[in-house]
PDB file of C-alpha atoms in Angstrom:
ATOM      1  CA  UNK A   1      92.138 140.121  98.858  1.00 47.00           C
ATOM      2  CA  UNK A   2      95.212 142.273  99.053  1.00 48.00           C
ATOM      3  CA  UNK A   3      93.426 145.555  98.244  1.00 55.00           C
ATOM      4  CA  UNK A   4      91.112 144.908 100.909  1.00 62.00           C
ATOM      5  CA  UNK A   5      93.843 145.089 103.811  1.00 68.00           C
ATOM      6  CA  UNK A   6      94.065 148.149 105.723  1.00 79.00           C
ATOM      7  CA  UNK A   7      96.883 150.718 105.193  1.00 77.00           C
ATOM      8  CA  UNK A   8      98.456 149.632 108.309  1.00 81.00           C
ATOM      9  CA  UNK A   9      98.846 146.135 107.278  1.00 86.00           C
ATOM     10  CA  UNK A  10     100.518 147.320 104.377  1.00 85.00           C
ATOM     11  CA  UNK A  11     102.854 149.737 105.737  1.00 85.00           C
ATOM     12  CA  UNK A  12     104.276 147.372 108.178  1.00 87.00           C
ATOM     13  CA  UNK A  13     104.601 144.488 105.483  1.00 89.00           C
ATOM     14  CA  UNK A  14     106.183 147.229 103.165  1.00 87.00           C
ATOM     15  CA  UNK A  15     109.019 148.315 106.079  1.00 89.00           C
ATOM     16  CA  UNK A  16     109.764 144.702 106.533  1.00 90.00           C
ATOM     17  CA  UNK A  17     110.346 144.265 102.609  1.00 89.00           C
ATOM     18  CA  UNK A  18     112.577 147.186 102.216  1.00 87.00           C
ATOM     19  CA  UNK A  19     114.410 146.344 105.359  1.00 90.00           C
ATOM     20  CA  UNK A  20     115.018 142.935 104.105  1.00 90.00           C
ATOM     21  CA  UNK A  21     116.104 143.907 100.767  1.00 89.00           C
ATOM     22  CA  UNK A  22     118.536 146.128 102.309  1.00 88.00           C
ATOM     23  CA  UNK A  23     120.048 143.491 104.466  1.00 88.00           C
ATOM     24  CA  UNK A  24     120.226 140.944 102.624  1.00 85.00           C
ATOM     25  CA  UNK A  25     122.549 142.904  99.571  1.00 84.00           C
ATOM     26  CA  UNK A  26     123.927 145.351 102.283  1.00 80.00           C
ATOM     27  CA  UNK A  27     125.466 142.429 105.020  1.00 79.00           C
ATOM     28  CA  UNK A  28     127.278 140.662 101.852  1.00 75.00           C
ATOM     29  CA  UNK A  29     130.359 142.472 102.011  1.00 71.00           C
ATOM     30  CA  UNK A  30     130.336 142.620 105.749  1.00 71.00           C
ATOM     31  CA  UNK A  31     128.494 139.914 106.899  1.00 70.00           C
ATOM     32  CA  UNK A  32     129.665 137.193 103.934  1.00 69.00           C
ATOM     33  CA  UNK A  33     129.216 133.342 105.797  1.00 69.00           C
ATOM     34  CA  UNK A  34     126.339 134.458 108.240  1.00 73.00           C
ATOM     35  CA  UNK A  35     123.585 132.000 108.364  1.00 77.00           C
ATOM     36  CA  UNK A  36     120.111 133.125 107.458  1.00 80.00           C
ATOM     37  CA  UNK A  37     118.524 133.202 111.104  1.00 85.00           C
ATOM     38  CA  UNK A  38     121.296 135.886 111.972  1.00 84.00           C
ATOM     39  CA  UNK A  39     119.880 138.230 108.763  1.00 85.00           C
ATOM     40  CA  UNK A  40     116.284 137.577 110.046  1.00 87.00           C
ATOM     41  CA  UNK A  41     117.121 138.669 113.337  1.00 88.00           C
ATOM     42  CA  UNK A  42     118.733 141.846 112.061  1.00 87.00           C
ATOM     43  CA  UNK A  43     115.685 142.567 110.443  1.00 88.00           C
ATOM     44  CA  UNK A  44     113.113 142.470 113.045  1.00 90.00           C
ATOM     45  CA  UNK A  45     115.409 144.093 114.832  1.00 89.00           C
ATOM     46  CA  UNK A  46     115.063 146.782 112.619  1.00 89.00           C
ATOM     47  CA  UNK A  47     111.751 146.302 111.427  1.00 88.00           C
ATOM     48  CA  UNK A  48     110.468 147.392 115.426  1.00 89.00           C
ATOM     49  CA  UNK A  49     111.771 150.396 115.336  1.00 89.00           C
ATOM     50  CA  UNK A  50     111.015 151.352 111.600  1.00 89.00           C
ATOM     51  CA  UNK A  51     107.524 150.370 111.281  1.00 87.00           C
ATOM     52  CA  UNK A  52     106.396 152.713 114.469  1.00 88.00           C
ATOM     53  CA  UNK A  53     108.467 155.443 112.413  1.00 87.00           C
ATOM     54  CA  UNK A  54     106.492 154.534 109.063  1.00 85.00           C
ATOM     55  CA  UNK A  55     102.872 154.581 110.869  1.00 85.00           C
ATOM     56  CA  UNK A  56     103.134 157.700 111.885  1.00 86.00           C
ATOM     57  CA  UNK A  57     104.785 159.363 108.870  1.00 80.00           C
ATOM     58  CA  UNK A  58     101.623 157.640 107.353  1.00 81.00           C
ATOM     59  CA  UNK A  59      99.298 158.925 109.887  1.00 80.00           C
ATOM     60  CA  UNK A  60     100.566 162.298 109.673  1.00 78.00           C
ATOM     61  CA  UNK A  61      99.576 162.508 105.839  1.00 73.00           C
ATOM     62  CA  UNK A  62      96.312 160.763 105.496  1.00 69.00           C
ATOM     63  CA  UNK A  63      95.115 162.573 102.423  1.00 70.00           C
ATOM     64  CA  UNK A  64      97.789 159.902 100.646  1.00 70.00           C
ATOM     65  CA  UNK A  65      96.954 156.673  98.869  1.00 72.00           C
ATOM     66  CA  UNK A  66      98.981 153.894  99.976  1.00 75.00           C
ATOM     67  CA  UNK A  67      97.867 151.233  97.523  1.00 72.00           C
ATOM     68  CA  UNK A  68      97.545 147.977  97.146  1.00 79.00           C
ATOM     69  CA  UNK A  69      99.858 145.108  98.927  1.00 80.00           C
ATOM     70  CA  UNK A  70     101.794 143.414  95.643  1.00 84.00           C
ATOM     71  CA  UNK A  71     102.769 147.444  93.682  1.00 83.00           C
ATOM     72  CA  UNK A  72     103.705 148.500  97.309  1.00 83.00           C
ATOM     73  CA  UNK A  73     105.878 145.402  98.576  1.00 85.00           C
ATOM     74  CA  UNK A  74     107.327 145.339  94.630  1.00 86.00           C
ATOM     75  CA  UNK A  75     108.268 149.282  95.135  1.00 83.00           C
ATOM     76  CA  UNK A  76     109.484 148.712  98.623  1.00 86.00           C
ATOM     77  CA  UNK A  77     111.792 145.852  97.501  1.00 88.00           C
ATOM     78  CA  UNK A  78     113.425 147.804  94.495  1.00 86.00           C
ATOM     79  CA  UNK A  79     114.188 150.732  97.345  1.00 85.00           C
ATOM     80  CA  UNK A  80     116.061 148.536 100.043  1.00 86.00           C
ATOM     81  CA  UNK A  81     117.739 146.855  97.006  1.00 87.00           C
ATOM     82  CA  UNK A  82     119.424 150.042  96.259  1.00 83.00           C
ATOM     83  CA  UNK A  83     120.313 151.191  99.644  1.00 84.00           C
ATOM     84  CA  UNK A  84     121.795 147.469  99.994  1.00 85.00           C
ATOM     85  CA  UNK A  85     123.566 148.263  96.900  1.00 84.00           C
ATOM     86  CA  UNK A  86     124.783 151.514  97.741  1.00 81.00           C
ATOM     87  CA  UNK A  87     126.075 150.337 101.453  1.00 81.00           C
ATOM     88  CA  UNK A  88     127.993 146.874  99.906  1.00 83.00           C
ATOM     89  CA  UNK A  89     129.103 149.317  97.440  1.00 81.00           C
ATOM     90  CA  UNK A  90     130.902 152.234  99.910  1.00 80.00           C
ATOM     91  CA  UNK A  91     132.120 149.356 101.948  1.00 79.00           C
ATOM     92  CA  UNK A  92     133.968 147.448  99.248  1.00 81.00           C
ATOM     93  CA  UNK A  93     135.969 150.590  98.616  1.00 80.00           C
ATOM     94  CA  UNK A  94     139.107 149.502  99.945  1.00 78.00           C
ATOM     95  CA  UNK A  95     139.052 146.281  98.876  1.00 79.00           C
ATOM     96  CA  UNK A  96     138.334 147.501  95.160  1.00 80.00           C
ATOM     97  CA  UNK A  97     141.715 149.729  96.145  1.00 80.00           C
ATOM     98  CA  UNK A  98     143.846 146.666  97.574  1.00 78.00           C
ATOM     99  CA  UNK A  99     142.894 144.779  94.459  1.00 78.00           C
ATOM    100  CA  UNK A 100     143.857 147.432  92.217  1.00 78.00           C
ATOM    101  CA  UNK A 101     147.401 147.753  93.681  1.00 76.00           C
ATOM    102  CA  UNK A 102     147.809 143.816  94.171  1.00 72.00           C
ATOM    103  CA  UNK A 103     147.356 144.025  89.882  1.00 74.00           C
ATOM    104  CA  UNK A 104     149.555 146.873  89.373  1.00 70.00           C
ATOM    105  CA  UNK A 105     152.361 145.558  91.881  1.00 66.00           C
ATOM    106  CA  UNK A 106     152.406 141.823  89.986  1.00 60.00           C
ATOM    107  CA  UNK A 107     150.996 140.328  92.739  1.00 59.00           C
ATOM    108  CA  UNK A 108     148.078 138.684  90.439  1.00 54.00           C
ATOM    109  CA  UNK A 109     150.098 136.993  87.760  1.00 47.00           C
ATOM    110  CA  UNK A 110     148.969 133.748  89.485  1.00 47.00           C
ATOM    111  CA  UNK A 111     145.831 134.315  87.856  1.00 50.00           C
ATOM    112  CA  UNK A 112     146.796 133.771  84.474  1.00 46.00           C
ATOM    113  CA  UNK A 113     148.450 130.323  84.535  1.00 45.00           C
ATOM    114  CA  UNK A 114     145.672 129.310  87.550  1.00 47.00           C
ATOM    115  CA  UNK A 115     143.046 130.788  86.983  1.00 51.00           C
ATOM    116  CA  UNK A 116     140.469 128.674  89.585  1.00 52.00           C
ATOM    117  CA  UNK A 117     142.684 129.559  92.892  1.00 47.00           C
ATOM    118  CA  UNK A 118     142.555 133.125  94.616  1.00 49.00           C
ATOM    119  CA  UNK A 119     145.923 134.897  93.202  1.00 48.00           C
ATOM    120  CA  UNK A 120     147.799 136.586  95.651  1.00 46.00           C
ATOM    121  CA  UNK A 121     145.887 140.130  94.636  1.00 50.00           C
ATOM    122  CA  UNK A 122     142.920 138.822  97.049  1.00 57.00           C
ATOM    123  CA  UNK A 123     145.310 138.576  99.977  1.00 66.00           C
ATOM    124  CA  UNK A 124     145.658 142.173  99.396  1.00 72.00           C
ATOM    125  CA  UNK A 125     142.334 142.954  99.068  1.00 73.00           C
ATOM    126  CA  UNK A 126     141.568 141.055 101.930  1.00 75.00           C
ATOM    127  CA  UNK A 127     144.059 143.104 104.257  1.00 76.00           C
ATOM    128  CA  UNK A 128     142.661 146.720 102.790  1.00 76.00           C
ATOM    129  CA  UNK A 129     139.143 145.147 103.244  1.00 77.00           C
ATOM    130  CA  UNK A 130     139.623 144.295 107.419  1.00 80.00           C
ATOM    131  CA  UNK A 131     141.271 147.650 107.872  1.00 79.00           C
ATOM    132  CA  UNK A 132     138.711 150.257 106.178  1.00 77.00           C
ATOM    133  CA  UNK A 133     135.950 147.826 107.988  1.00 79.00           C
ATOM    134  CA  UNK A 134     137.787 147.861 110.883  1.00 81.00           C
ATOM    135  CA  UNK A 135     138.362 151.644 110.911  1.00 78.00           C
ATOM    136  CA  UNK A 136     134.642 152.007 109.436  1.00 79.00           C
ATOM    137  CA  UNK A 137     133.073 150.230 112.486  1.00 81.00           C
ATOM    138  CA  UNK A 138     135.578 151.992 115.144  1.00 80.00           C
ATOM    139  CA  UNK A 139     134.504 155.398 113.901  1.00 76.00           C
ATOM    140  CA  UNK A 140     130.713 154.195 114.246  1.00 78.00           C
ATOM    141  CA  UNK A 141     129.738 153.508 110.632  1.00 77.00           C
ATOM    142  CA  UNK A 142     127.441 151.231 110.934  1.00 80.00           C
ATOM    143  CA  UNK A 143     125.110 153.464 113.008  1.00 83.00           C
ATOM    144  CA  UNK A 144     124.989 155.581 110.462  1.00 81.00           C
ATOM    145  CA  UNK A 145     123.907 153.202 108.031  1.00 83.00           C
ATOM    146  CA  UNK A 146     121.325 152.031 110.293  1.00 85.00           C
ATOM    147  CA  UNK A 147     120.338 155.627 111.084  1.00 84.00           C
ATOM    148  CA  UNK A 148     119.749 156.054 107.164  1.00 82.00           C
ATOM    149  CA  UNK A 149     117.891 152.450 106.700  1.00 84.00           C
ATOM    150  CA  UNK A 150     115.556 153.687 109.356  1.00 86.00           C
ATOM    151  CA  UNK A 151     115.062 157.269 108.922  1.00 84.00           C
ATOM    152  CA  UNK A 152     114.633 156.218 104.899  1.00 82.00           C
ATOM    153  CA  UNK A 153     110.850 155.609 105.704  1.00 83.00           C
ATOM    154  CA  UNK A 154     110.329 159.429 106.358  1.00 82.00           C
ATOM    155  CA  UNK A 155     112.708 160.389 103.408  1.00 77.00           C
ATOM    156  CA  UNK A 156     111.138 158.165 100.717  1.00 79.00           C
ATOM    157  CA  UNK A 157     107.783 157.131 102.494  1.00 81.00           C
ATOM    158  CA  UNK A 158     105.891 153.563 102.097  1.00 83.00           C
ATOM    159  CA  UNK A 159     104.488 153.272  99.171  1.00 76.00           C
ATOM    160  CA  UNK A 160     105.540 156.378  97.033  1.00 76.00           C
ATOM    161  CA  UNK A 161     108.173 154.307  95.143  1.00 73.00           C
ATOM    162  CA  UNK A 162     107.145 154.703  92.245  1.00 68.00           C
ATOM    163  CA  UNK A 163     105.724 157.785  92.004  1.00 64.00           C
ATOM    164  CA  UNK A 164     105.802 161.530  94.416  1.00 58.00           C
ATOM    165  CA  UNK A 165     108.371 164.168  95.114  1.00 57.00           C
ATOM    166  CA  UNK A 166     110.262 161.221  96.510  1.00 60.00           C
ATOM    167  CA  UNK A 167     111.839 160.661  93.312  1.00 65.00           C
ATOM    168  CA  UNK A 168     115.326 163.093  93.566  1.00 69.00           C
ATOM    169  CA  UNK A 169     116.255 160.952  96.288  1.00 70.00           C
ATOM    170  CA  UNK A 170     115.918 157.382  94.896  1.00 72.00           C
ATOM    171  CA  UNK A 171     117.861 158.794  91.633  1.00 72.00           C
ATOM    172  CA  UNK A 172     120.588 160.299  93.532  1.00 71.00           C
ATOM    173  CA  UNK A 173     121.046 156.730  95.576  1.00 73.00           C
ATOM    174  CA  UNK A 174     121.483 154.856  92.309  1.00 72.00           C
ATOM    175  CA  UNK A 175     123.228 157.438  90.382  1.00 75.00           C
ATOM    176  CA  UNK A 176     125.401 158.848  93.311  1.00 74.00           C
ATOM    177  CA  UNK A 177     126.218 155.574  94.700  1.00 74.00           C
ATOM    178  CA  UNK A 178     128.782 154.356  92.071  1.00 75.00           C
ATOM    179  CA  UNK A 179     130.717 157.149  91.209  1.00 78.00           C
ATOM    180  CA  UNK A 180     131.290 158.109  95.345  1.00 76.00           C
ATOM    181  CA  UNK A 181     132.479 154.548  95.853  1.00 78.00           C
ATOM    182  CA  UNK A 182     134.693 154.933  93.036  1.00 80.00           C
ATOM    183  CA  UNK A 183     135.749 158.116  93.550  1.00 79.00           C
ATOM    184  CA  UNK A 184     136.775 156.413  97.203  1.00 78.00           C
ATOM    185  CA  UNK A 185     138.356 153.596  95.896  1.00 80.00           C
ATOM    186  CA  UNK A 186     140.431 156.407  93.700  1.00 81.00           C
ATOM    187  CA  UNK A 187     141.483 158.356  96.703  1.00 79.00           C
ATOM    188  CA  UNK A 188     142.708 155.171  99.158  1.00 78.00           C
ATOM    189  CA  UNK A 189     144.756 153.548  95.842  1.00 81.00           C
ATOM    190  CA  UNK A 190     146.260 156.721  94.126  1.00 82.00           C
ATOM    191  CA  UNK A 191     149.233 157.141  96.177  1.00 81.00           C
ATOM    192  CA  UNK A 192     150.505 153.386  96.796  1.00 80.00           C
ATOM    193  CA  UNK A 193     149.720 153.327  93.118  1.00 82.00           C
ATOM    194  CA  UNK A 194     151.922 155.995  91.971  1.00 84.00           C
ATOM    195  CA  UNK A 195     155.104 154.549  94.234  1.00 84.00           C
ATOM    196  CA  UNK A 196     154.451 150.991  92.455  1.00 81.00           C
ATOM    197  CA  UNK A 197     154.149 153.006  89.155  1.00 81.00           C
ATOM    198  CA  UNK A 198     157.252 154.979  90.000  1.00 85.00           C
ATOM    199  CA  UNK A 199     159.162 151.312  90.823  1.00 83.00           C
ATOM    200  CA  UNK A 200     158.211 149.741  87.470  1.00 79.00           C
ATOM    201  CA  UNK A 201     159.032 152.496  85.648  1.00 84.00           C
ATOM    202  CA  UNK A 202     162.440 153.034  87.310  1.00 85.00           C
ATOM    203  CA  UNK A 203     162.750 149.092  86.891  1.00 82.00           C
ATOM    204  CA  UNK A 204     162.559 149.319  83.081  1.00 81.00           C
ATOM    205  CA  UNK A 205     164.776 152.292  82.722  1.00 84.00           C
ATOM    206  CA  UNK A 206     167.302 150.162  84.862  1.00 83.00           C
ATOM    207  CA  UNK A 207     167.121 147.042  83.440  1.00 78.00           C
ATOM    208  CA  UNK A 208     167.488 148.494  80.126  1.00 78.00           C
ATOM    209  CA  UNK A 209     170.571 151.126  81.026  1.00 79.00           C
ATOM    210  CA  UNK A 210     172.517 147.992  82.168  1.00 76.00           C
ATOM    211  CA  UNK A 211     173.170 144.429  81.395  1.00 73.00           C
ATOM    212  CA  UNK A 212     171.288 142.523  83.530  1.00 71.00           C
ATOM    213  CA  UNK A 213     168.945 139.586  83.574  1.00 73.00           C
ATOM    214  CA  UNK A 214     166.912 139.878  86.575  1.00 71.00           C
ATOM    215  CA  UNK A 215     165.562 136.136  88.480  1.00 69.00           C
ATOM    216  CA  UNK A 216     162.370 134.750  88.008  1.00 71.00           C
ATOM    217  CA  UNK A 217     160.339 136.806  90.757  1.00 67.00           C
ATOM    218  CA  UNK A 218     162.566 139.190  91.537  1.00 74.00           C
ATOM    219  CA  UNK A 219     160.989 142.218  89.976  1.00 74.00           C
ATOM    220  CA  UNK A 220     157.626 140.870  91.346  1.00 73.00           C
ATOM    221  CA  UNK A 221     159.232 140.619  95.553  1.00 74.00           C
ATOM    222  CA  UNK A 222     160.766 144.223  94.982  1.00 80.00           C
ATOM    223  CA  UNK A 223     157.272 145.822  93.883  1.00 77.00           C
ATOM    224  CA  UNK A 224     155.902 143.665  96.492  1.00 76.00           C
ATOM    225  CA  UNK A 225     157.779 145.249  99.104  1.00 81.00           C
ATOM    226  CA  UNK A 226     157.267 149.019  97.558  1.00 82.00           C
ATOM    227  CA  UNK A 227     153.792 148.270  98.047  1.00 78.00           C
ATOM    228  CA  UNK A 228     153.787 147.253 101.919  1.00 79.00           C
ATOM    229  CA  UNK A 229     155.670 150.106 102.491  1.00 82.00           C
ATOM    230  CA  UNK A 230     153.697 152.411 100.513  1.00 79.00           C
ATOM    231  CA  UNK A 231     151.078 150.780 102.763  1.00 76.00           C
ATOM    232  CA  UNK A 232     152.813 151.006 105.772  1.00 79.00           C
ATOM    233  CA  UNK A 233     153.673 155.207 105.234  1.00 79.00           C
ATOM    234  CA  UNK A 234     150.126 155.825 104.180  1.00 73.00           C
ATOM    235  CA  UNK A 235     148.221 153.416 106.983  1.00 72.00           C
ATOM    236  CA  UNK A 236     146.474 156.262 108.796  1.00 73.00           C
ATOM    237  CA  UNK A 237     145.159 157.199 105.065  1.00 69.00           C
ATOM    238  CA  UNK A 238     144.107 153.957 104.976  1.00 69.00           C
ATOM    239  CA  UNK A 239     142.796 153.462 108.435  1.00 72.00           C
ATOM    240  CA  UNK A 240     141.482 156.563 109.359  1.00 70.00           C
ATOM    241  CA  UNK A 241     140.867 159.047 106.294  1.00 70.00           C
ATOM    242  CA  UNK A 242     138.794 155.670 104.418  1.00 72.00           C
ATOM    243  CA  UNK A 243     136.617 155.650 107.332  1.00 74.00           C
ATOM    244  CA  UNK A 244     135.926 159.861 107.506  1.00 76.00           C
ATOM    245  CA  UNK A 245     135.296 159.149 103.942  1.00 75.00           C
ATOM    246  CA  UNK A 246     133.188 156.223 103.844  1.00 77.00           C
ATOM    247  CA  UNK A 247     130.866 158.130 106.552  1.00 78.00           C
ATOM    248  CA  UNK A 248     130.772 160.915 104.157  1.00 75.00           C
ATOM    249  CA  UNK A 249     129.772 158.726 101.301  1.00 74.00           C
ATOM    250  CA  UNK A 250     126.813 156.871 103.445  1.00 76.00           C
ATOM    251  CA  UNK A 251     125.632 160.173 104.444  1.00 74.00           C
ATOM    252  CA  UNK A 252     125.847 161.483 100.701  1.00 68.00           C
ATOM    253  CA  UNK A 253     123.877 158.589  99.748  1.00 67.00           C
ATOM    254  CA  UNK A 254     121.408 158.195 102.393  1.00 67.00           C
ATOM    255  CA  UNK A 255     121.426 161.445 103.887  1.00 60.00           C
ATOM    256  CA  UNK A 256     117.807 162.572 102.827  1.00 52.00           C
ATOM    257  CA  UNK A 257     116.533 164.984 100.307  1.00 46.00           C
TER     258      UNK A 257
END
């Protein structure tokens, strides 16, 4: 029955399944408690301007085989699961960052004798988190990734997942993907991280010059406050060069062939 559809049919149902993919794993960072009607609405949203896009890339080769239905919607799903992927994956940058530090500074050691409740780490992953996503959306981010969802269907074409010159592109999105977001994640953290390193280091060399016996927590508050202000000196780092360098890393990963 499905191979019997025309090529239409099956480019528009293929759009909608990458689209969807890409949604749902792209809005989890950004979009964590919305309810499912909100996601469905963000893809037909999409999905009318996309599919118009993907009929006429379609029309404009029609020496191509598009397939049948179940290979095409299977290929189409695997693509907008990357590009989800490699969107969440950018965007939780600077929370992978804030987490980082909160570890280094002591801020986690609530972990280890709690384990089940949120150590004090996620509170500074949280606040890196809002401002890179706040800076991210005030510098027009997520145009861009909506620009690169959509203009993926003349990039990577319906229905030449698995298969075509297409390929470069789909390796570079799952390849590139991880090391750019950690590379970013390296960038944002590395020079908080060397002030905290500096204050432990200058700690120990202290504590074991002189005689002294230092509270319980003590240690823990100072690097906590060598931290905000590490945060504090390098906040237009963190609110303004994450976001030039989250835009870099979407168009780096969905910026075409």
């Amino acid at each position: 029955m499905t191979e019997t559809l025309s090529p239409e049919i099956v480019v528009a149902v293929g759009v909608c399944g990458r689209i969807a993919a890409a949604v749902g794993t792209g809005t989890l960072p950004i979009l964590p408690g919305s309810s499912f009607r909100i996601r469905v609405a963000v893809v037909f949203a999409l999905a009318v301007v996309a599919v118009p896009m993907a009929l006429a890339v379609e029309a404009a080769s029609p020496s191509r085989s598009i397939g049948p239905l179940l290979p095409v919607l299977a290929g189409e799903l695997c693509v907008g699961l990357m590009m989800g992927t490699a969107a969440a994956a950018v965007l939780m940058a600077t929370a992978w960052a804030g987490g980082i530090l909160g570890s280094v500074s002591g801020l986690s050691w609530a972990d280890d004798f709690d384990p089940d409740a949120a150590g004090e780490s996620a509170g500074i992953a949280s606040l890196a988190w809002w401002v890179g996503l706040a800076a991210f959306f005030t510098a027009g981010g997520q145009l861009a990734v909506v620009g690169g969802l959509i203009d993926s269907v003349r990039h990577l074409p319906i229905g030449s997942a698995f298969g075509g010159p297409s390929q470069e592109w789909l390796v570079r999105l799952a390849v590139t993907t991880p090391a750019v977001a950690v590379s970013l994640a390296a960038m944002l953290v590395l020079p908080a991280l060397v002030a905290v390193v500096a204050f432990h280091l200058a700690s120990a060399i202290c504590l074991r010059a002189v005689l002294f016996s230092p509270g319980p927590g003590l240690l823990q508050g100072l690097a906590s406050l060598v931290l905000l202000a590490s945060l504090w000196l390098g906040a237009e780092a963190w609110a303004g060069g994450s976001a030039i360098m989250m835009l870099r890393s979407i168009d780096a990963c969905f910026g075409g062939r």
